[in-house]
Coordinates of C-alpha atoms and ligand atoms in Angstrom, one line a residue:
Chain A
M131 CA -39.8 6.1 -3.8
W132 CA -36.5 6.3 -2.0
L133 CA -38.0 8.1 1.0
L134 CA -40.1 5.1 1.7
N135 CA -38.1 2.1 0.6
S136 CA -34.5 2.9 1.6
S137 CA -33.3 2.9 5.2
I138 CA -31.6 6.3 4.9
G139 CA -34.8 7.7 3.2
R140 CA -36.9 6.6 6.1
K141 CA -34.4 8.0 8.6
L142 CA -34.5 11.3 6.7
I143 CA -38.3 11.5 7.2
M144 CA -37.8 10.6 10.9
S145 CA -35.2 13.3 11.2
L146 CA -37.2 16.1 9.4
S147 CA -40.4 15.3 11.3
G148 CA -38.4 15.4 14.5
I149 CA -36.9 18.8 13.7
F150 CA -40.3 20.0 12.8
L151 CA -41.6 18.9 16.2
I152 CA -38.7 20.6 17.9
L153 CA -39.5 23.9 16.2
F154 CA -43.1 23.5 17.4
L155 CA -41.9 22.9 20.9
L156 CA -39.7 26.0 20.7
F157 CA -42.8 28.0 19.8
H158 CA -45.0 26.4 22.5
A159 CA -42.4 26.9 25.2
S160 CA -42.0 30.6 24.4
M161 CA -45.8 31.1 24.3
N162 CA -46.1 29.5 27.8
V163 CA -43.4 31.7 29.3
A164 CA -45.5 34.7 28.2
A165 CA -48.2 33.5 30.6
V166 CA -45.9 34.1 33.6
F167 CA -45.4 37.7 32.6
S168 CA -48.8 38.6 31.3
E169 CA -51.9 36.6 31.4
E170 CA -53.6 39.0 29.0
A171 CA -50.8 38.4 26.4
Y172 CA -51.2 34.7 26.9
N173 CA -54.9 34.8 26.5
A174 CA -54.5 37.0 23.4
I175 CA -52.3 34.2 21.9
C176 CA -55.0 31.6 22.9
G177 CA -57.7 33.7 21.2
F178 CA -55.5 34.0 18.2
L179 CA -55.1 30.2 18.1
G180 CA -58.7 29.5 18.7
A181 CA -61.1 28.1 16.1
N182 CA -59.7 30.2 13.1
W183 CA -59.0 28.6 9.8
Y184 CA -55.2 29.3 10.2
A185 CA -55.0 27.9 13.7
V186 CA -57.0 24.8 12.7
A187 CA -54.8 24.4 9.6
G188 CA -51.7 24.7 11.8
T189 CA -53.1 22.1 14.1
L190 CA -53.7 19.7 11.2
V191 CA -50.1 20.2 9.9
L192 CA -48.8 19.6 13.4
A193 CA -51.0 16.5 13.8
A194 CA -49.7 15.3 10.5
G195 CA -46.1 15.9 11.7
F196 CA -46.8 13.8 14.8
M197 CA -48.5 11.1 12.8
I198 CA -45.6 10.8 10.4
H199 CA -43.0 10.8 13.2
I200 CA -45.0 8.1 15.2
V201 CA -45.8 5.9 12.2
Y202 CA -42.2 5.9 11.1
A203 CA -41.0 5.3 14.7
I204 CA -43.1 2.2 14.8
W205 CA -42.1 1.0 11.4
L206 CA -38.4 1.6 11.9
T207 CA -38.4 0.0 15.4
L208 CA -40.2 -3.1 14.1
Q209 CA -37.7 -3.4 11.2
N210 CA -34.8 -2.9 13.6
R211 CA -36.0 -5.7 15.9
R212 CA -36.3 -8.0 12.9
A213 CA -32.8 -7.1 11.8
R214 CA -31.5 -7.8 15.3
G215 CA -32.9 -11.3 15.0
R216 CA -34.7 -13.5 17.6
K217 CA -31.6 -14.7 19.3
R218 CA -30.4 -12.3 22.0
Y219 CA -27.1 -12.0 23.8
A220 CA -26.8 -13.6 27.2
V221 CA -24.5 -10.8 28.4
N222 CA -25.5 -7.2 27.6
V223 CA -23.5 -4.1 28.6
R224 CA -24.0 -0.6 27.4
P225 CA -20.5 0.4 26.4
K226 CA -19.0 3.7 27.6
G227 CA -19.9 6.5 25.2
V228 CA -23.4 5.1 24.3
E229 CA -26.1 7.3 25.8
W230 CA -29.0 5.6 27.5
A231 CA -31.5 7.7 25.6
S232 CA -30.2 6.7 22.3
Q233 CA -31.1 3.1 22.9
N234 CA -34.6 3.9 24.3
M235 CA -36.0 6.4 21.9
F236 CA -39.1 4.4 21.2
V237 CA -40.0 4.0 24.9
L238 CA -39.3 7.7 25.6
G239 CA -41.4 8.6 22.6
L240 CA -44.3 6.4 23.9
I241 CA -44.1 8.1 27.3
V242 CA -44.2 11.5 25.6
L243 CA -47.2 10.3 23.6
C244 CA -49.2 9.1 26.7
F245 CA -48.8 12.4 28.4
L246 CA -49.6 14.2 25.2
G247 CA -53.0 12.4 25.4
L248 CA -53.5 13.7 28.9
H249 CA -52.5 17.2 27.9
F250 CA -55.0 17.1 25.0
T251 CA -58.0 16.1 27.1
Q252 CA -57.1 18.8 29.6
F253 CA -56.4 21.7 27.3
W254 CA -57.0 21.2 23.6
Y255 CA -60.3 19.3 24.0
K256 CA -61.8 22.0 26.2
M257 CA -60.3 24.9 24.2
M258 CA -60.0 24.5 20.4
F259 CA -62.2 21.5 20.1
A260 CA -64.9 22.9 22.3
E261 CA -65.0 26.0 20.2
L262 CA -65.0 24.0 17.0
T263 CA -68.1 22.2 18.2
G264 CA -69.8 25.6 19.0
H265 CA -69.1 26.0 22.7
H266 CA -67.5 29.3 23.7
E267 CA -67.7 28.6 27.4
V268 CA -66.7 25.4 29.1
E269 CA -67.0 24.0 32.6
L270 CA -63.7 23.9 34.5
G271 CA -63.6 22.7 38.1
G272 CA -67.1 23.9 38.8
A273 CA -66.7 27.3 37.2
I274 CA -67.6 28.4 33.7
V275 CA -64.8 29.9 31.7
S276 CA -64.2 31.2 28.2
A277 CA -62.5 28.7 25.9
H278 CA -60.0 31.4 25.2
D279 CA -59.1 31.9 28.8
G280 CA -55.9 29.8 28.6
A281 CA -54.6 31.4 31.8
A282 CA -57.6 30.1 33.7
F283 CA -56.8 26.6 32.4
I284 CA -53.2 26.8 33.5
R285 CA -54.1 28.2 36.9
Y286 CA -56.7 25.5 37.4
Y287 CA -54.7 22.4 36.4
F288 CA -51.4 23.5 37.8
S289 CA -52.8 24.1 41.2
N290 CA -53.1 20.3 41.5
I291 CA -49.8 18.8 42.8
I292 CA -50.5 15.4 41.0
V293 CA -51.0 17.1 37.7
V294 CA -47.8 19.1 38.2
A295 CA -45.9 16.0 39.1
L296 CA -47.2 14.2 36.0
Y297 CA -46.2 17.1 33.8
L298 CA -42.7 17.2 35.3
V299 CA -42.3 13.5 34.4
W300 CA -43.4 14.3 30.9
Y301 CA -40.8 17.0 30.6
A302 CA -38.1 14.7 31.9
A303 CA -38.9 12.0 29.2
L304 CA -39.0 14.8 26.6
W305 CA -35.6 16.0 27.8
F306 CA -34.0 12.5 27.3
H307 CA -35.7 12.2 23.9
L308 CA -34.4 15.6 22.8
T309 CA -30.8 15.3 24.0
H310 CA -30.3 12.4 21.7
G311 CA -32.9 13.4 19.0
F312 CA -31.4 16.8 18.3
W313 CA -27.9 15.7 17.3
S314 CA -29.2 12.5 15.8
A315 CA -31.4 14.4 13.4
L316 CA -28.5 16.4 12.2
Q317 CA -26.3 13.3 11.9
T318 CA -29.1 11.7 9.8
V319 CA -29.3 14.5 7.3
G320 CA -25.5 14.3 7.1
W321 CA -24.6 17.6 8.6
N322 CA -21.9 16.3 10.9
N323 CA -18.2 15.4 11.2
T324 CA -15.8 14.7 14.1
V325 CA -15.6 18.3 15.2
W326 CA -19.3 19.1 14.9
L327 CA -20.5 15.9 16.5
K328 CA -19.2 17.2 19.9
R329 CA -20.6 20.7 19.3
W330 CA -24.0 19.4 18.3
Q331 CA -24.1 17.2 21.4
V332 CA -23.4 20.2 23.6
I333 CA -26.0 22.3 21.7
A334 CA -28.5 19.5 22.0
N335 CA -28.0 19.3 25.8
I336 CA -28.3 23.0 26.2
F337 CA -31.3 23.2 23.9
A338 CA -33.2 20.3 25.5
T339 CA -32.5 21.8 28.9
L340 CA -33.7 25.2 27.9
I341 CA -36.9 23.9 26.4
C342 CA -37.8 21.6 29.3
A343 CA -36.8 24.2 31.9
A344 CA -39.1 26.7 30.2
F345 CA -42.0 24.3 30.4
A346 CA -41.2 23.3 34.0
F347 CA -40.8 26.9 35.0
V348 CA -44.3 27.8 33.9
T349 CA -45.8 24.7 35.5
V350 CA -44.0 25.2 38.9
F351 CA -44.6 29.0 38.8
F352 CA -48.4 28.5 38.6
Y353 CA -48.3 25.8 41.2
L354 CA -46.5 28.1 43.7
E355 CA -48.8 30.9 42.8
S356 CA -51.8 28.7 43.7
I357 CA -50.4 27.8 47.2
L358 CA -48.9 31.1 48.2
Chain B
M22 CA 3.4 -9.3 36.0
D23 CA 1.7 -12.0 34.0
K24 CA 0.9 -15.2 35.9
N25 CA -1.2 -18.3 35.3
I26 CA -4.9 -18.1 36.0
N27 CA -7.8 -20.4 36.4
I28 CA -10.9 -19.5 34.5
T29 CA -14.5 -20.7 33.9
L30 CA -15.7 -20.5 30.3
K31 CA -19.3 -20.3 29.2
V32 CA -19.3 -21.1 25.5
W33 CA -22.2 -21.2 23.1
R34 CA -22.4 -24.6 21.4
Q35 CA -24.6 -25.2 18.4
K36 CA -24.3 -28.2 16.1
G37 CA -25.6 -26.5 13.0
P38 CA -27.6 -23.5 11.6
K39 CA -31.0 -25.0 12.3
E40 CA -30.0 -26.8 15.5
K41 CA -30.9 -25.4 18.9
G42 CA -27.9 -24.2 20.8
A43 CA -27.0 -23.8 24.5
F44 CA -24.2 -22.7 26.7
E45 CA -21.6 -25.2 28.0
T46 CA -19.4 -24.5 30.9
Y47 CA -15.8 -25.5 30.9
K48 CA -13.1 -25.1 33.6
L49 CA -9.6 -24.2 32.3
N50 CA -6.6 -24.2 34.7
D51 CA -3.2 -22.7 34.5
V52 CA -3.8 -20.4 31.5
S53 CA -0.9 -18.1 30.9
Q54 CA -1.9 -14.4 31.0
G55 CA 0.7 -13.8 28.3
S56 CA -1.3 -15.9 25.8
S57 CA -3.9 -14.5 23.5
F58 CA -7.6 -15.2 23.7
L59 CA -7.5 -17.5 20.7
E60 CA -4.5 -19.4 22.1
M61 CA -6.5 -19.9 25.2
L62 CA -9.4 -21.4 23.1
D63 CA -6.8 -23.6 21.3
V64 CA -5.8 -24.9 24.8
L65 CA -9.5 -25.5 25.6
N66 CA -9.9 -27.4 22.3
E67 CA -6.9 -29.6 23.1
Q68 CA -8.4 -30.4 26.5
L69 CA -11.8 -31.2 24.9
I70 CA -10.2 -33.5 22.3
R71 CA -8.3 -35.3 25.1
E72 CA -11.6 -35.8 26.8
G73 CA -13.1 -37.2 23.6
K74 CA -15.4 -34.2 23.1
E75 CA -16.1 -32.1 20.1
P76 CA -13.8 -29.0 19.9
V77 CA -15.4 -25.6 19.8
A78 CA -15.6 -24.2 16.3
F79 CA -14.5 -20.6 15.9
D80 CA -13.3 -18.5 13.0
H81 CA -9.8 -17.1 12.7
D82 CA -7.2 -16.6 10.1
C83 CA -4.4 -14.0 10.4
R84 CA -4.3 -13.8 14.2
E85 CA -2.8 -10.3 13.8
G86 CA -5.9 -8.1 13.5
I87 CA -6.1 -7.7 9.7
C88 CA -8.4 -10.3 8.3
G89 CA -11.5 -9.7 10.4
M90 CA -12.4 -13.4 10.9
C91 CA -12.2 -13.7 14.7
S92 CA -15.8 -12.8 15.4
L93 CA -16.3 -13.5 19.1
Y94 CA -18.7 -11.7 21.5
I95 CA -16.9 -11.9 24.8
N96 CA -18.4 -10.8 28.1
G97 CA -20.9 -8.5 26.3
H98 CA -18.5 -6.9 23.9
P99 CA -17.6 -7.8 20.3
H100 CA -13.9 -8.6 20.3
G101 CA -13.9 -8.5 24.1
P102 CA -13.5 -5.9 26.8
D103 CA -10.3 -4.3 25.5
S104 CA -10.7 -1.3 23.1
A105 CA -9.4 -1.0 19.6
V106 CA -8.3 -4.6 19.2
T107 CA -9.7 -7.7 17.5
T108 CA -10.3 -10.9 19.4
C109 CA -7.0 -12.4 18.2
Q110 CA -5.2 -9.4 19.6
L111 CA -6.9 -9.7 23.0
H112 CA -4.7 -10.9 25.8
M113 CA -5.6 -13.1 28.7
R114 CA -4.0 -10.5 31.0
K115 CA -7.3 -8.6 30.5
F116 CA -8.9 -11.3 32.7
S117 CA -8.2 -12.1 36.4
D118 CA -7.9 -15.3 38.3
G119 CA -11.2 -17.0 38.9
A120 CA -13.0 -15.0 36.2
T121 CA -16.0 -16.4 34.3
I122 CA -15.9 -15.6 30.6
T123 CA -19.0 -15.8 28.4
V124 CA -18.3 -16.4 24.7
E125 CA -21.1 -16.0 22.2
P126 CA -21.3 -15.8 18.4
W127 CA -22.3 -12.5 16.7
R128 CA -26.1 -12.3 17.1
S129 CA -27.7 -10.4 14.3
A130 CA -30.2 -11.6 11.7
G131 CA -27.7 -10.7 9.0
F132 CA -25.1 -13.1 10.4
P133 CA -26.7 -16.5 11.0
V134 CA -24.7 -19.0 13.1
I135 CA -23.1 -21.8 11.1
R136 CA -21.7 -23.8 14.1
D137 CA -20.8 -22.9 17.7
L138 CA -19.1 -19.5 17.5
M139 CA -18.8 -19.4 13.7
V140 CA -21.2 -17.1 11.8
D141 CA -21.9 -16.5 8.2
R142 CA -20.6 -13.0 7.4
Y143 CA -21.0 -13.4 3.7
A144 CA -23.6 -10.6 3.8
Y145 CA -20.8 -8.0 4.1
D146 CA -19.1 -9.5 1.0
K147 CA -22.3 -9.2 -1.0
I148 CA -22.5 -5.5 -0.1
I149 CA -18.9 -4.9 -1.3
Q150 CA -19.7 -6.8 -4.5
A151 CA -22.7 -4.5 -5.0
G152 CA -20.4 -1.5 -5.5
G153 CA -17.5 -1.1 -3.0
F154 CA -14.9 -1.0 -5.6
V155 CA -13.3 1.3 -8.3
S156 CA -13.7 0.2 -11.9
V157 CA -10.4 0.5 -13.8
N158 CA -9.3 -0.3 -17.3
T159 CA -6.1 -2.2 -17.0
G160 CA -3.2 -0.7 -19.0
G161 CA -0.3 1.4 -18.1
V162 CA -0.2 2.0 -14.3
P163 CA -0.1 5.8 -13.7
D164 CA 2.2 7.2 -11.1
A165 CA 0.4 7.4 -7.7
N166 CA 1.7 10.9 -7.1
A167 CA 0.3 12.3 -10.3
I168 CA -3.0 13.1 -8.7
P169 CA -2.7 15.6 -5.8
I170 CA -4.7 14.7 -2.7
S171 CA -4.9 16.9 0.4
K172 CA -3.3 15.5 3.6
K173 CA -6.7 15.8 5.4
D174 CA -8.6 13.8 2.8
A175 CA -5.8 11.2 2.5
D176 CA -5.9 10.8 6.3
L177 CA -9.7 10.5 6.5
A178 CA -9.7 8.0 3.6
M179 CA -6.9 6.0 5.3
D180 CA -8.8 5.9 8.6
A181 CA -11.9 4.6 6.8
A182 CA -9.8 2.1 4.9
A183 CA -8.7 0.6 8.3
C184 CA -12.1 -1.3 8.4
I185 CA -11.5 -5.0 8.1
G186 CA -15.1 -6.0 7.6
C187 CA -15.3 -8.0 10.8
G188 CA -18.9 -7.4 11.5
A189 CA -18.5 -6.1 15.1
C190 CA -20.5 -3.0 14.2
A191 CA -23.7 -4.9 13.2
A192 CA -23.1 -7.4 16.1
A193 CA -22.9 -4.5 18.6
C194 CA -25.9 -2.7 17.2
K195 CA -29.3 -3.0 18.9
N196 CA -30.8 -2.3 15.5
G197 CA -28.7 -4.8 13.6
S198 CA -27.4 -2.0 11.4
A199 CA -24.4 -2.3 9.1
M200 CA -24.0 1.4 8.6
L201 CA -20.6 1.8 10.1
F202 CA -19.1 -0.8 7.8
I203 CA -20.8 0.6 4.7
S204 CA -19.9 4.2 5.6
A205 CA -16.2 3.2 5.9
K206 CA -16.3 1.4 2.5
V207 CA -18.1 4.3 0.9
S208 CA -15.9 7.0 2.5
Q209 CA -12.5 5.4 1.7
L210 CA -13.4 5.8 -2.0
A211 CA -15.6 8.9 -2.0
L212 CA -12.9 11.0 -0.4
L213 CA -10.4 10.3 -3.2
P214 CA -10.5 11.6 -6.8
Q215 CA -10.2 8.1 -8.2
G216 CA -13.3 6.9 -6.3
R217 CA -15.3 10.1 -6.8
T218 CA -16.3 9.3 -10.3
E219 CA -18.5 6.4 -9.3
A220 CA -19.4 7.7 -5.9
S221 CA -23.1 8.2 -6.5
R222 CA -23.6 4.8 -8.3
R223 CA -21.6 3.1 -5.5
V224 CA -23.5 4.6 -2.6
K225 CA -26.9 3.8 -4.1
A226 CA -26.0 0.2 -5.0
M227 CA -24.4 -0.5 -1.6
I228 CA -27.4 0.9 0.4
A229 CA -29.9 -1.0 -1.8
K230 CA -28.0 -4.2 -1.1
M231 CA -27.8 -3.5 2.6
D232 CA -31.6 -2.9 2.7
E233 CA -32.3 -6.0 0.6
L234 CA -30.3 -8.1 3.0
G235 CA -32.4 -6.8 5.9
F236 CA -29.9 -4.9 8.0
G237 CA -31.5 -2.3 10.3
N238 CA -32.0 1.4 10.3
C239 CA -29.3 3.4 12.1
T240 CA -30.5 5.4 15.1
N241 CA -27.1 6.8 16.0
T242 CA -26.5 5.0 19.3
R243 CA -22.8 4.9 18.6
S244 CA -22.2 1.4 19.9
C245 CA -20.6 0.5 16.6
E246 CA -17.8 3.0 16.8
V247 CA -17.2 2.2 20.5
E248 CA -16.8 -1.5 19.7
C249 CA -15.1 -1.2 16.3
P250 CA -11.6 -2.7 16.6
K251 CA -10.3 -0.2 14.1
E252 CA -12.1 2.8 15.7
V253 CA -13.9 3.8 12.6
S254 CA -15.8 7.0 13.4
I255 CA -19.5 7.6 12.9
S256 CA -18.6 10.8 11.1
N257 CA -18.3 8.4 8.2
I258 CA -22.0 7.5 8.7
A259 CA -22.8 11.3 8.4
R260 CA -20.8 11.3 5.1
L261 CA -22.7 8.2 3.9
N262 CA -26.0 9.8 4.7
R263 CA -24.9 13.0 2.8
E264 CA -23.6 11.0 -0.2
F265 CA -26.8 9.0 -0.4
I266 CA -29.2 11.9 0.0
V267 CA -27.4 14.0 -2.5
A268 CA -27.2 11.1 -5.0
K269 CA -30.9 10.5 -4.7
L270 CA -31.8 14.2 -5.0
Q271 CA -29.7 14.4 -8.2
D272 CA -31.7 11.6 -9.8
Ligands
LIG573 C1 -42.7 16.6 20.9 C2 -42.5 15.5 20.6 C3 -41.3 14.9 19.8 C4 -40.2 15.5 19.4 C5 -39.8 16.9 19.4 C6 -39.3 14.4 18.8 C7 -38.1 14.6 18.2 C8 -37.3 13.6 17.7 C9 -36.1 13.8 17.0 C10 -35.4 15.1 16.7 C11 -35.6 12.6 16.7 C12 -34.3 12.3 15.9 C13 -34.5 11.8 14.5 C14 -33.3 11.1 14.0 O1 -32.6 10.4 14.7 O2 -33.0 11.3 12.8 C15 -36.5 11.6 17.2 C16 -36.3 10.3 17.0 C17 -37.3 9.3 17.5 N1 -38.5 9.6 18.0 FE1 -39.2 11.4 18.4 N2 -40.0 13.2 18.9 C18 -41.2 13.5 19.5 C19 -42.2 12.5 19.8 C20 -42.1 11.2 19.6 C21 -43.1 10.2 19.8 C22 -44.5 10.6 20.3 C23 -42.6 9.0 19.5 C24 -43.3 7.6 19.5 C25 -44.0 7.0 19.9 C26 -41.3 9.2 19.1 C27 -40.4 8.2 18.7 C28 -39.1 8.4 18.2 C29 -38.2 7.3 17.9 C30 -38.5 5.8 18.0 C31 -37.0 7.9 17.4 C32 -35.8 7.2 17.0 C33 -35.8 6.9 15.6 C34 -34.5 6.9 15.0 O3 -33.6 7.5 15.5 O4 -34.4 6.2 14.0 N3 -41.0 10.5 19.1 N4 -37.6 12.3 17.8
LIG574 S1 -16.5 -0.7 10.7 FE1 -15.2 -1.5 12.4 S2 -16.6 -3.0 13.4 FE2 -17.5 -2.6 11.4 S3 -16.7 -4.2 10.0 FE3 -15.3 -2.4 9.9 S4 -13.7 -2.9 11.4 FE4 -15.4 -4.2 11.9
LIG575 S1 -7.9 -13.6 13.1 FE1 -7.6 -12.1 11.6 S2 -8.3 -10.3 12.6 FE2 -8.4 -11.8 14.2

């Protein structure tokens, strides 16, 4: 199967899974922004995305997308290290025109993954997972809240400056991953030329900034609300 | 104004493919800045021979930027710090008095070291042999102008055809990927009607050979196009991806 045993095929899977994750991020960021304007609306979305068959199915598809992206990331990175060979150059310079992010996609991905683990224990485990195991109310910082009360979760976690700082680091790593990933994914599917390369790069920067700014805005907004 | 400079060279020395190599340091005085990098290495070798030492082995042939033999990695750049030139076109005026210059062979699993600064670049020839050509029946030679080709396509094909197969792209790539080279060789033919006929067979065969030889997967870092002495653009890699994906989908 050429998607598995040719380099361009493997890259195509990397690219499509990356685009899929980007689309998910777009959805997630818009949903978060809703919380700033109306906690009821946000909780309605949380309720909608609770332990229903469609939300669980969606979560499984999403998890599969992540798994594919990560498995291929590890596979490609290992192959690339082997192709590079064991002998390394004594002098290394990053030439002008080569983005730092483009050479550190795996490390950036790993950082994103670690924080994803934190995020899961904080939110998903106490929301969808709690509900799936039959708990409709969970303990959160000494109080008992509904597993659908997403706004309560946001308010609780983002009142802690350390959690806020960690999340901001996460968004920064994500920003770097996306500024390269976005145009790289389009280059990989072949949708590029000399004119569009520059355009895609500009669009990638704007897009990554918008997404990360939206996440950061919600995080900081709830922190400020907690101290004011 | 060009003057004469004194330099220190750190050169990779390795007796054979299986031998362990190491850097040797040499001092070279009164090097004319008007000389080329390879002429400077000739002077070094004369000095080494006079001292009864083994001269440094390095590849070169045309010394005018067309054969692609002069594969040296100088101060962290394939073909040295200047842009859009091969090592043989690099001048010593790019270096200042008292400079230390580190010279290494290409380091990529696809290009094993033969001796000192010489590497085996035969892998690129194997990829060309796999499909980087147009099959023709010899006979009457048709007039070149009989087939109309748009100026844009002719220019793009010509830019891709500038590739001299030097290997700097894979040498510069942190993933050891040969994609820029193959994209140039696929594009120069895929853009022209004469090459179009065999385009899908060609791209599949060349990529299969590239993978078989163990070159890496491109992650679009762009170091290849930045270091390429012929400024081959990565838009050719986008075309290569397109050609390959379409060819596979048509199967
Ligand atoms: C929300 C999370 C993520 C998104 C939106 C995302 C998106 C992307 C995109 C669009 C690409 C470009 C694909 C291409 O070059 O064709 C990419 C590449 C990459 N990603 Fe992710 N990614 C995410 C998470 C991760 C994680 C968790 C890891 C790994 C541990 C990872 C590792 C990589 C690597 C190594 C590449 C470069 C591979 C290559 O270019 O060949 N990513 N990512
Ligand atoms: S694409 Fe450029 S760097 Fe690569 S082999 Fe051709 S001329 Fe050399
Ligand atoms: S010796 Fe021929 S290109 Fe440099």
